Amino acid sequence: MNNIRQIGLAVHNYESAFARLPTAGQGTDFTNSPPSTTFDQQSLFTTILPYLEQASTFQRFDLSFAYNATPQN
């Protein structure tokens, strides 16, 4: 129960910082009509990591890749 509370507070703090809620990935481009099928680069949980006192983990992510990208060797 405490983890859910922490996630809720992190989302609230993200909203306070950016004046919008964090998006959750696919299909969140509501600026076009009809909605496009573009992807946001990161998932909800990646974007709220700094607000969960996990800034060092957040800094390890390469944000130039999408959250569902397949690594290329």
PDB file of C-alpha atoms in Angstrom:
ATOM      1  CA  MET A   1       0.000   0.000   0.000  1.00  0.00           C
ATOM      2  CA  ASN A   2       2.849   2.365   0.783  1.00  0.00           C
ATOM      3  CA  ASN A   3       4.375   1.789  -2.699  1.00  0.00           C
ATOM      4  CA  ILE A   4       1.125   2.830  -4.388  1.00  0.00           C
ATOM      5  CA  ARG A   5       1.050   5.963  -2.237  1.00  0.00           C
ATOM      6  CA  GLN A   6       4.642   6.777  -3.250  1.00  0.00           C
ATOM      7  CA  ILE A   7       3.794   6.349  -6.942  1.00  0.00           C
ATOM      8  CA  GLY A   8       0.774   8.635  -6.535  1.00  0.00           C
ATOM      9  CA  LEU A   9       2.890  11.291  -4.837  1.00  0.00           C
ATOM     10  CA  ALA A  10       5.562  10.993  -7.526  1.00  0.00           C
ATOM     11  CA  VAL A  11       2.971  11.507 -10.276  1.00  0.00           C
ATOM     12  CA  HIS A  12       1.582  14.515  -8.380  1.00  0.00           C
ATOM     13  CA  ASN A  13       5.079  16.004  -7.993  1.00  0.00           C
ATOM     14  CA  TYR A  14       5.782  15.434 -11.697  1.00  0.00           C
ATOM     15  CA  GLU A  15       2.566  17.295 -12.522  1.00  0.00           C
ATOM     16  CA  SER A  16       3.595  20.150 -10.248  1.00  0.00           C
ATOM     17  CA  ALA A  17       6.948  20.419 -12.013  1.00  0.00           C
ATOM     18  CA  PHE A  18       5.732  20.150 -15.635  1.00  0.00           C
ATOM     19  CA  ALA A  19       2.064  21.270 -15.444  1.00  0.00           C
ATOM     20  CA  ARG A  20       0.926  17.990 -17.023  1.00  0.00           C
ATOM     21  CA  LEU A  21       0.649  14.379 -16.026  1.00  0.00           C
ATOM     22  CA  PRO A  22       3.308  11.980 -17.240  1.00  0.00           C
ATOM     23  CA  THR A  23       2.247   9.998 -20.264  1.00  0.00           C
ATOM     24  CA  ALA A  24       2.350   6.247 -20.466  1.00  0.00           C
ATOM     25  CA  GLY A  25       3.728   5.545 -23.917  1.00  0.00           C
ATOM     26  CA  GLN A  26       1.794   4.657 -27.044  1.00  0.00           C
ATOM     27  CA  GLY A  27      -1.102   6.678 -28.351  1.00  0.00           C
ATOM     28  CA  THR A  28      -0.749   9.747 -26.189  1.00  0.00           C
ATOM     29  CA  ASP A  29      -0.479  12.366 -28.930  1.00  0.00           C
ATOM     30  CA  PHE A  30      -3.801  14.159 -28.529  1.00  0.00           C
ATOM     31  CA  THR A  31      -2.732  17.306 -30.380  1.00  0.00           C
ATOM     32  CA  ASN A  32      -3.649  15.867 -33.779  1.00  0.00           C
ATOM     33  CA  SER A  33      -7.166  15.093 -34.904  1.00  0.00           C
ATOM     34  CA  PRO A  34      -7.735  12.183 -35.245  1.00  0.00           C
ATOM     35  CA  PRO A  35      -5.215  11.045 -32.641  1.00  0.00           C
ATOM     36  CA  SER A  36      -2.029   9.796 -34.234  1.00  0.00           C
ATOM     37  CA  THR A  37      -0.294   6.537 -33.497  1.00  0.00           C
ATOM     38  CA  THR A  38       2.953   8.171 -32.432  1.00  0.00           C
ATOM     39  CA  PHE A  39       4.773   6.987 -29.363  1.00  0.00           C
ATOM     40  CA  ASP A  40       6.097   8.857 -26.403  1.00  0.00           C
ATOM     41  CA  GLN A  41       9.677   7.896 -25.831  1.00  0.00           C
ATOM     42  CA  GLN A  42       9.432   6.851 -22.188  1.00  0.00           C
ATOM     43  CA  SER A  43       7.031   5.034 -19.928  1.00  0.00           C
ATOM     44  CA  LEU A  44       5.310   6.531 -16.924  1.00  0.00           C
ATOM     45  CA  PHE A  45       7.578   4.736 -14.498  1.00  0.00           C
ATOM     46  CA  THR A  46      10.770   5.945 -16.151  1.00  0.00           C
ATOM     47  CA  THR A  47       9.670   9.573 -16.056  1.00  0.00           C
ATOM     48  CA  ILE A  48       8.706   9.535 -12.371  1.00  0.00           C
ATOM     49  CA  LEU A  49      11.910   7.864 -11.123  1.00  0.00           C
ATOM     50  CA  PRO A  50      13.440  11.164  -9.927  1.00  0.00           C
ATOM     51  CA  TYR A  51      10.294  11.763  -7.864  1.00  0.00           C
ATOM     52  CA  LEU A  52      10.657   8.326  -6.257  1.00  0.00           C
ATOM     53  CA  GLU A  53      14.119   9.271  -4.968  1.00  0.00           C
ATOM     54  CA  GLN A  54      15.686   7.230  -7.782  1.00  0.00           C
ATOM     55  CA  ALA A  55      17.463  10.013  -9.658  1.00  0.00           C
ATOM     56  CA  SER A  56      20.661   7.972 -10.002  1.00  0.00           C
ATOM     57  CA  THR A  57      18.702   5.150 -11.672  1.00  0.00           C
ATOM     58  CA  PHE A  58      16.947   7.657 -13.960  1.00  0.00           C
ATOM     59  CA  GLN A  59      20.309   9.070 -15.060  1.00  0.00           C
ATOM     60  CA  ARG A  60      21.414   5.620 -16.236  1.00  0.00           C
ATOM     61  CA  PHE A  61      18.655   5.464 -18.869  1.00  0.00           C
ATOM     62  CA  ASP A  62      19.457   6.461 -22.443  1.00  0.00           C
ATOM     63  CA  LEU A  63      16.395   8.596 -23.104  1.00  0.00           C
ATOM     64  CA  SER A  64      17.091   8.746 -26.841  1.00  0.00           C
ATOM     65  CA  PHE A  65      15.585   5.260 -27.165  1.00  0.00           C
ATOM     66  CA  ALA A  66      11.900   4.496 -26.841  1.00  0.00           C
ATOM     67  CA  TYR A  67      10.737   2.530 -23.818  1.00  0.00           C
ATOM     68  CA  ASN A  68       9.937  -0.493 -25.993  1.00  0.00           C
ATOM     69  CA  ALA A  69      12.967  -0.361 -28.295  1.00  0.00           C
ATOM     70  CA  THR A  70      14.776  -3.574 -29.083  1.00  0.00           C
ATOM     71  CA  PRO A  71      18.506  -3.313 -28.357  1.00  0.00           C
ATOM     72  CA  GLN A  72      20.692  -3.630 -31.462  1.00  0.00           C
ATOM     73  CA  ASN A  73      24.008  -5.430 -31.021  1.00  0.00           C
TER      74      ASN A  73
END
